[in-house]
């Protein structure tokens, strides 16, 4: 009797040791099923394959050195091809962003130079806001339901705004719909959104009057200065795109209203989702603060009835 035997049959490979089955491999339609018997173990690395029974080596096969080099080169080539593909996609997206933003934003550059801007977010303190006359008002998400007389409106998450599309269609202010510039599927169908698509399609945007499409960068903490050719920052909220636009449009002073940055719900008394991250938002505001100090030192940011932003910007209280 042979100590070790390997029996190969169509669709099945059996390995025996002293006549006893050690391994049985059965080829299925789309996979291979392997069963191990007794204390048998296969050890495989880049250089060799070893087999042991009861911890005792009984089979060893070194891989061909040339094949090892070929495998290593193949892996490097595959990695390079993946990198080239990613760079090509980013390059194509960069062209698309520059083309789209070049059509959308230049007409707003310094359009409201020297004016005060008010950014209306959706925190509970939005209810305490008393309208500042002769200021440019920019709303985000559902803030327009409380203050419909806006000049501009920003949103980047269709899974949120689809709840009030009908109301939005009745408005006449300029609407900016943000589209994620990432090609990563996970950034389009966020698991934190329970698989809901958060991007806006061109077809959907076309259903609204005075609608513009822009691109935002996600995930990213970087801030691009030239919005005519680069994506707007995400930083955790569409409110940052609104602030960025206000700076571009010539704001002298920006009032932040309803930017509570706290897990205290919304102005309509609904609760925030589990994906709300106040720390991420506060970090984003600190990045914006630094950006403004560097590139717009004459622009003043004022927080109205601050909660999470208390101590970051100068503040005023409205009762």
Short mmCIF file of C-alpha atoms in Angstrom, two decimals:
data_model
loop_
_atom_site.label_atom_id
_atom_site.label_comp_id
_atom_site.label_asym_id
_atom_site.label_seq_id
_atom_site.Cartn_x
_atom_site.Cartn_y
_atom_site.Cartn_z
CA UNK A 1 0.00 0.00 0.00
CA UNK A 2 1.27 3.45 -0.92
CA UNK A 3 1.63 5.93 1.93
CA UNK A 4 0.24 8.79 -0.14
CA UNK A 5 -2.04 8.61 -3.18
CA UNK A 6 -3.75 11.28 -5.23
CA UNK A 7 -6.74 10.12 -7.28
CA UNK A 8 -8.03 12.47 -9.97
CA UNK A 9 -11.41 11.96 -11.55
CA UNK A 10 -13.63 14.31 -13.59
CA UNK A 11 -14.97 16.86 -11.15
CA UNK A 12 -13.32 15.28 -8.13
CA UNK A 13 -9.83 14.99 -6.57
CA UNK A 14 -9.17 12.68 -3.62
CA UNK A 15 -5.96 12.54 -1.58
CA UNK A 16 -5.32 9.48 0.61
CA UNK A 17 -2.79 8.73 3.36
CA UNK A 18 -2.39 5.05 4.32
CA UNK A 19 -5.62 4.41 2.42
CA UNK A 20 -7.60 7.00 4.39
CA UNK A 21 -9.17 10.06 2.79
CA UNK A 22 -7.35 13.24 3.70
CA UNK A 23 -8.77 15.72 1.23
CA UNK A 24 -11.71 15.53 -1.16
CA UNK A 25 -12.16 18.38 -3.64
CA UNK A 26 -15.40 18.47 -5.59
CA UNK A 27 -15.75 20.91 -8.47
CA UNK A 28 -19.14 22.59 -8.47
CA UNK A 29 -20.62 24.81 -11.15
CA UNK A 30 -19.06 28.05 -9.90
CA UNK A 31 -16.76 26.97 -7.08
CA UNK A 32 -14.69 24.16 -5.59
CA UNK A 33 -15.75 22.46 -2.36
CA UNK A 34 -12.90 21.10 -0.21
CA UNK A 35 -13.27 18.72 2.74
CA UNK A 36 -10.37 17.97 5.09
CA UNK A 37 -10.14 14.78 7.17
CA UNK A 38 -8.17 14.10 10.37
CA UNK A 39 -5.55 16.68 11.36
CA UNK A 40 -4.40 17.60 7.88
CA UNK A 41 -3.14 21.07 6.99
CA UNK A 42 -1.99 22.80 3.81
CA UNK A 43 0.38 25.77 4.11
CA UNK A 44 0.89 27.93 1.02
CA UNK A 45 2.87 31.13 0.56
CA UNK A 46 4.48 32.96 -2.34
CA UNK A 47 7.38 30.51 -2.56
CA UNK A 48 6.14 27.02 -1.67
CA UNK A 49 3.32 24.69 -0.71
CA UNK A 50 3.58 22.44 2.35
CA UNK A 51 1.28 19.73 3.65
CA UNK A 52 1.31 18.29 7.13
CA UNK A 53 -0.52 15.57 9.05
CA UNK A 54 -0.38 15.51 12.83
CA UNK A 55 2.12 18.37 12.46
CA UNK A 56 4.55 16.16 10.46
CA UNK A 57 5.54 17.42 6.98
CA UNK A 58 4.93 14.80 4.29
CA UNK A 59 4.73 16.93 1.15
CA UNK A 60 6.59 20.03 -0.02
CA UNK A 61 6.72 21.68 -3.40
CA UNK A 62 8.71 24.82 -4.16
CA UNK A 63 7.22 27.19 -6.68
CA UNK A 64 9.16 27.95 -9.83
CA UNK A 65 11.28 31.11 -9.14
CA UNK A 66 10.44 32.43 -12.59
CA UNK A 67 6.72 32.03 -11.94
CA UNK A 68 7.14 33.80 -8.61
CA UNK A 69 8.68 36.79 -10.40
CA UNK A 70 5.97 36.70 -13.05
CA UNK A 71 3.27 36.67 -10.36
CA UNK A 72 4.90 39.62 -8.59
CA UNK A 73 5.17 41.60 -11.84
CA UNK A 74 1.58 40.76 -12.72
CA UNK A 75 0.39 42.13 -9.38
CA UNK A 76 2.38 45.35 -9.92
CA UNK A 77 0.98 45.73 -13.44
CA UNK A 78 -2.57 45.20 -12.16
CA UNK A 79 -2.01 47.84 -9.47
CA UNK A 80 -0.60 50.30 -12.02
CA UNK A 81 -3.52 49.69 -14.37
CA UNK A 82 -5.94 50.39 -11.51
CA UNK A 83 -4.08 53.62 -10.68
CA UNK A 84 -4.10 54.71 -14.33
CA UNK A 85 -7.83 53.99 -14.58
CA UNK A 86 -8.50 56.04 -11.43
CA UNK A 87 -6.37 58.93 -12.74
CA UNK A 88 -8.20 58.82 -16.08
CA UNK A 89 -11.56 58.99 -14.32
CA UNK A 90 -10.41 61.89 -12.14
CA UNK A 91 -9.04 63.71 -15.19
CA UNK A 92 -12.32 63.28 -17.06
CA UNK A 93 -14.26 64.45 -14.00
CA UNK A 94 -11.95 67.46 -13.67
CA UNK A 95 -12.78 68.44 -17.24
CA UNK A 96 -16.51 67.98 -16.58
CA UNK A 97 -16.32 70.11 -13.41
CA UNK A 98 -14.41 72.91 -15.14
CA UNK A 99 -16.85 72.91 -18.05
CA UNK A 100 -19.96 72.93 -15.83
CA UNK A 101 -18.69 75.46 -13.28
CA UNK A 102 -17.40 77.66 -16.08
CA UNK A 103 -20.98 77.92 -17.34
CA UNK A 104 -22.64 78.31 -13.92
CA UNK A 105 -20.59 80.52 -11.62
CA UNK A 106 -18.91 83.40 -13.52
CA UNK A 107 -22.18 85.36 -13.76
CA UNK A 108 -22.34 85.47 -9.95
CA UNK A 109 -18.77 86.63 -9.34
CA UNK A 110 -18.88 89.75 -7.13
CA UNK A 111 -22.53 90.19 -8.15
CA UNK A 112 -23.41 91.28 -4.60
CA UNK A 113 -20.13 92.96 -3.70
CA UNK A 114 -20.24 94.72 -0.34
CA UNK A 115 -23.57 93.18 0.67
CA UNK A 116 -24.45 91.30 3.85
CA UNK A 117 -25.34 87.63 3.41
CA UNK A 118 -27.45 85.42 5.67
CA UNK A 119 -27.02 81.64 5.53
CA UNK A 120 -30.17 79.89 6.75
CA UNK A 121 -29.50 76.33 7.95
CA UNK A 122 -32.05 74.02 9.58
CA UNK A 123 -31.23 73.94 13.31
CA UNK A 124 -33.86 74.86 15.96
CA UNK A 125 -32.44 78.39 16.35
CA UNK A 126 -33.67 79.15 12.83
CA UNK A 127 -37.09 79.83 14.44
CA UNK A 128 -35.60 82.74 16.40
CA UNK A 129 -34.24 84.56 13.37
CA UNK A 130 -35.61 88.03 12.65
CA UNK A 131 -35.02 88.96 9.04
CA UNK A 132 -32.13 91.30 8.33
CA UNK A 133 -33.36 93.71 5.69
CA UNK A 134 -31.43 94.36 2.50
CA UNK A 135 -29.33 91.22 3.00
CA UNK A 136 -28.88 88.38 0.52
CA UNK A 137 -30.49 85.24 1.95
CA UNK A 138 -29.21 81.76 1.08
CA UNK A 139 -31.16 78.78 2.39
CA UNK A 140 -30.11 75.15 2.57
CA UNK A 141 -32.29 72.03 2.54
CA UNK A 142 -35.73 72.58 4.11
CA UNK A 143 -35.05 76.02 5.59
CA UNK A 144 -37.04 77.48 2.67
CA UNK A 145 -40.20 76.00 4.21
CA UNK A 146 -39.87 78.54 7.04
CA UNK A 147 -38.32 81.36 5.00
CA UNK A 148 -39.54 80.98 1.40
CA UNK A 149 -38.41 84.47 0.35
CA UNK A 150 -34.84 83.45 -0.48
CA UNK A 151 -32.37 84.68 -3.06
CA UNK A 152 -30.51 81.38 -3.39
CA UNK A 153 -30.83 77.81 -2.15
CA UNK A 154 -28.28 74.97 -1.87
CA UNK A 155 -28.59 71.21 -1.39
CA UNK A 156 -26.35 68.20 -2.01
CA UNK A 157 -28.41 65.24 -0.74
CA UNK A 158 -31.38 64.04 -2.76
CA UNK A 159 -32.25 61.42 -0.13
CA UNK A 160 -33.11 64.35 2.17
CA UNK A 161 -34.66 66.91 -0.19
CA UNK A 162 -36.90 64.42 -2.03
CA UNK A 163 -39.32 64.79 0.89
CA UNK A 164 -40.25 68.31 -0.24
CA UNK A 165 -39.71 68.39 -4.00
CA UNK A 166 -43.31 69.47 -4.62
CA UNK A 167 -42.96 72.48 -2.32
CA UNK A 168 -39.62 73.33 -3.90
CA UNK A 169 -41.16 73.33 -7.37
CA UNK A 170 -43.48 76.17 -6.29
CA UNK A 171 -40.56 78.50 -5.51
CA UNK A 172 -38.76 80.92 -7.82
CA UNK A 173 -35.40 81.54 -6.14
CA UNK A 174 -32.20 80.26 -7.74
CA UNK A 175 -31.53 76.66 -6.75
CA UNK A 176 -28.11 75.03 -6.68
CA UNK A 177 -28.13 71.22 -6.76
CA UNK A 178 -24.82 69.62 -5.78
CA UNK A 179 -23.62 66.44 -7.47
CA UNK A 180 -20.88 64.30 -5.93
CA UNK A 181 -17.72 64.32 -8.04
CA UNK A 182 -16.50 60.96 -6.74
CA UNK A 183 -16.65 57.90 -9.02
CA UNK A 184 -16.77 55.58 -6.01
CA UNK A 185 -20.14 53.82 -5.82
CA UNK A 186 -19.99 53.91 -2.01
CA UNK A 187 -19.96 57.70 -2.19
CA UNK A 188 -23.10 57.73 -4.33
CA UNK A 189 -25.11 55.13 -2.45
CA UNK A 190 -24.04 55.80 1.12
CA UNK A 191 -24.54 52.90 3.53
CA UNK A 192 -25.34 55.53 6.16
CA UNK A 193 -28.23 56.57 3.90
CA UNK A 194 -29.54 53.00 3.87
CA UNK A 195 -28.55 52.66 0.23
CA UNK A 196 -30.49 55.71 -0.97
CA UNK A 197 -29.05 57.59 -3.92
CA UNK A 198 -27.99 61.03 -2.75
CA UNK A 199 -27.03 62.48 -6.13
CA UNK A 200 -29.35 64.57 -8.29
CA UNK A 201 -29.88 63.46 -11.87
CA UNK A 202 -29.94 66.00 -14.70
CA UNK A 203 -33.52 64.93 -15.41
CA UNK A 204 -34.58 65.74 -11.85
CA UNK A 205 -32.80 69.10 -11.81
CA UNK A 206 -34.56 70.08 -15.06
CA UNK A 207 -37.94 69.86 -13.28
CA UNK A 208 -37.16 72.97 -11.20
CA UNK A 209 -37.21 76.62 -12.29
CA UNK A 210 -33.97 78.62 -12.00
CA UNK A 211 -31.95 75.48 -11.27
CA UNK A 212 -28.17 75.17 -11.49
CA UNK A 213 -25.96 72.11 -11.13
CA UNK A 214 -22.57 72.16 -9.42
CA UNK A 215 -20.09 69.55 -8.25
CA UNK A 216 -18.86 69.05 -4.72
CA UNK A 217 -15.86 67.07 -3.53
CA UNK A 218 -16.57 64.06 -1.27
CA UNK A 219 -15.02 62.79 0.87
CA UNK A 220 -12.58 65.65 1.32
CA UNK A 221 -11.40 68.23 3.81
CA UNK A 222 -9.65 70.28 1.15
CA UNK A 223 -10.95 73.69 0.10
CA UNK A 224 -10.46 74.79 -3.49
CA UNK A 225 -10.28 78.54 -4.01
CA UNK A 226 -11.29 78.64 -7.67
CA UNK A 227 -14.89 77.44 -7.88
CA UNK A 228 -15.04 78.26 -11.59
CA UNK A 229 -12.88 75.21 -12.35
CA UNK A 230 -12.87 73.05 -9.21
CA UNK A 231 -15.39 71.27 -7.01
CA UNK A 232 -16.87 73.00 -3.98
CA UNK A 233 -15.99 71.62 -0.53
CA UNK A 234 -18.20 69.13 1.27
CA UNK A 235 -16.84 69.22 4.85
CA UNK A 236 -19.97 67.45 6.09
CA UNK A 237 -22.79 69.75 4.95
CA UNK A 238 -24.14 71.73 1.99
CA UNK A 239 -24.00 74.85 4.16
CA UNK A 240 -20.28 75.13 3.36
CA UNK A 241 -21.04 75.35 -0.36
CA UNK A 242 -23.44 78.19 0.45
CA UNK A 243 -20.77 80.06 2.43
CA UNK A 244 -18.25 79.51 -0.34
CA UNK A 245 -20.71 80.93 -2.87
CA UNK A 246 -21.34 83.98 -0.66
CA UNK A 247 -17.61 84.71 -0.56
CA UNK A 248 -17.39 84.32 -4.34
CA UNK A 249 -20.40 86.61 -4.86
CA UNK A 250 -18.74 89.44 -2.92
CA UNK A 251 -20.05 89.16 0.64
CA UNK A 252 -18.92 91.80 3.12
CA UNK A 253 -20.42 90.08 6.14
CA UNK A 254 -21.97 86.60 6.55
CA UNK A 255 -24.52 85.79 9.26
CA UNK A 256 -24.88 82.12 10.19
CA UNK A 257 -28.44 81.25 11.23
CA UNK A 258 -29.64 77.80 12.28
CA UNK A 259 -26.09 76.42 12.12
CA UNK A 260 -26.51 74.82 15.53
CA UNK A 261 -23.97 72.01 15.00
CA UNK A 262 -25.55 70.10 17.86
CA UNK A 263 -27.67 66.96 18.04
CA UNK A 264 -30.72 69.00 19.02
CA UNK A 265 -32.96 68.24 16.05
CA UNK A 266 -34.33 70.57 13.37
CA UNK A 267 -36.40 73.74 13.43
CA UNK A 268 -39.57 71.73 12.67
CA UNK A 269 -38.97 69.61 15.79
CA UNK A 270 -38.00 66.49 13.82
CA UNK A 271 -34.99 64.48 14.98
CA UNK A 272 -31.70 64.21 13.16
CA UNK A 273 -30.63 60.94 11.58
CA UNK A 274 -28.04 58.63 13.09
CA UNK A 275 -25.48 59.87 10.57
CA UNK A 276 -25.49 63.42 11.98
CA UNK A 277 -21.98 64.27 13.17
CA UNK A 278 -21.64 67.57 15.04
CA UNK A 279 -17.89 67.12 15.54
CA UNK A 280 -17.40 66.82 11.77
CA UNK A 281 -19.39 70.01 11.20
CA UNK A 282 -17.49 71.99 13.82
CA UNK A 283 -14.23 70.81 12.27
CA UNK A 284 -15.52 71.99 8.89
CA UNK A 285 -16.35 75.42 10.29
CA UNK A 286 -12.88 75.75 11.75
CA UNK A 287 -11.45 74.92 8.31
CA UNK A 288 -13.68 77.58 6.75
CA UNK A 289 -12.63 80.07 9.42
CA UNK A 290 -8.96 79.51 8.60
CA UNK A 291 -9.66 79.74 4.86
CA UNK A 292 -11.46 83.08 5.27
CA UNK A 293 -8.69 84.48 7.47
CA UNK A 294 -6.17 83.61 4.72
CA UNK A 295 -8.03 84.63 1.56
CA UNK A 296 -10.89 86.91 2.68
CA UNK A 297 -9.51 88.73 5.74
CA UNK A 298 -11.94 91.64 5.29
CA UNK A 299 -15.03 89.40 5.47
CA UNK A 300 -16.73 89.11 8.84
CA UNK A 301 -18.51 85.92 9.96
CA UNK A 302 -21.17 86.32 12.66
CA UNK A 303 -22.94 83.43 14.35
CA UNK A 304 -26.56 84.14 15.31
CA UNK A 305 -27.71 82.38 18.51
CA UNK A 306 -24.79 79.92 18.39
CA UNK A 307 -24.93 76.50 20.04
CA UNK A 308 -22.14 74.24 18.79
CA UNK A 309 -20.31 77.18 17.17
CA UNK A 310 -20.17 79.18 20.38
CA UNK A 311 -16.72 80.72 20.83
CA UNK A 312 -15.62 80.16 17.22
CA UNK A 313 -17.09 83.26 15.54
CA UNK A 314 -18.30 86.61 16.87
CA UNK A 315 -21.94 86.23 17.86
CA UNK A 316 -25.22 88.06 18.25
CA UNK A 317 -28.39 86.96 20.04
CA UNK A 318 -31.87 87.24 18.57
CA UNK A 319 -34.87 86.52 20.81
#
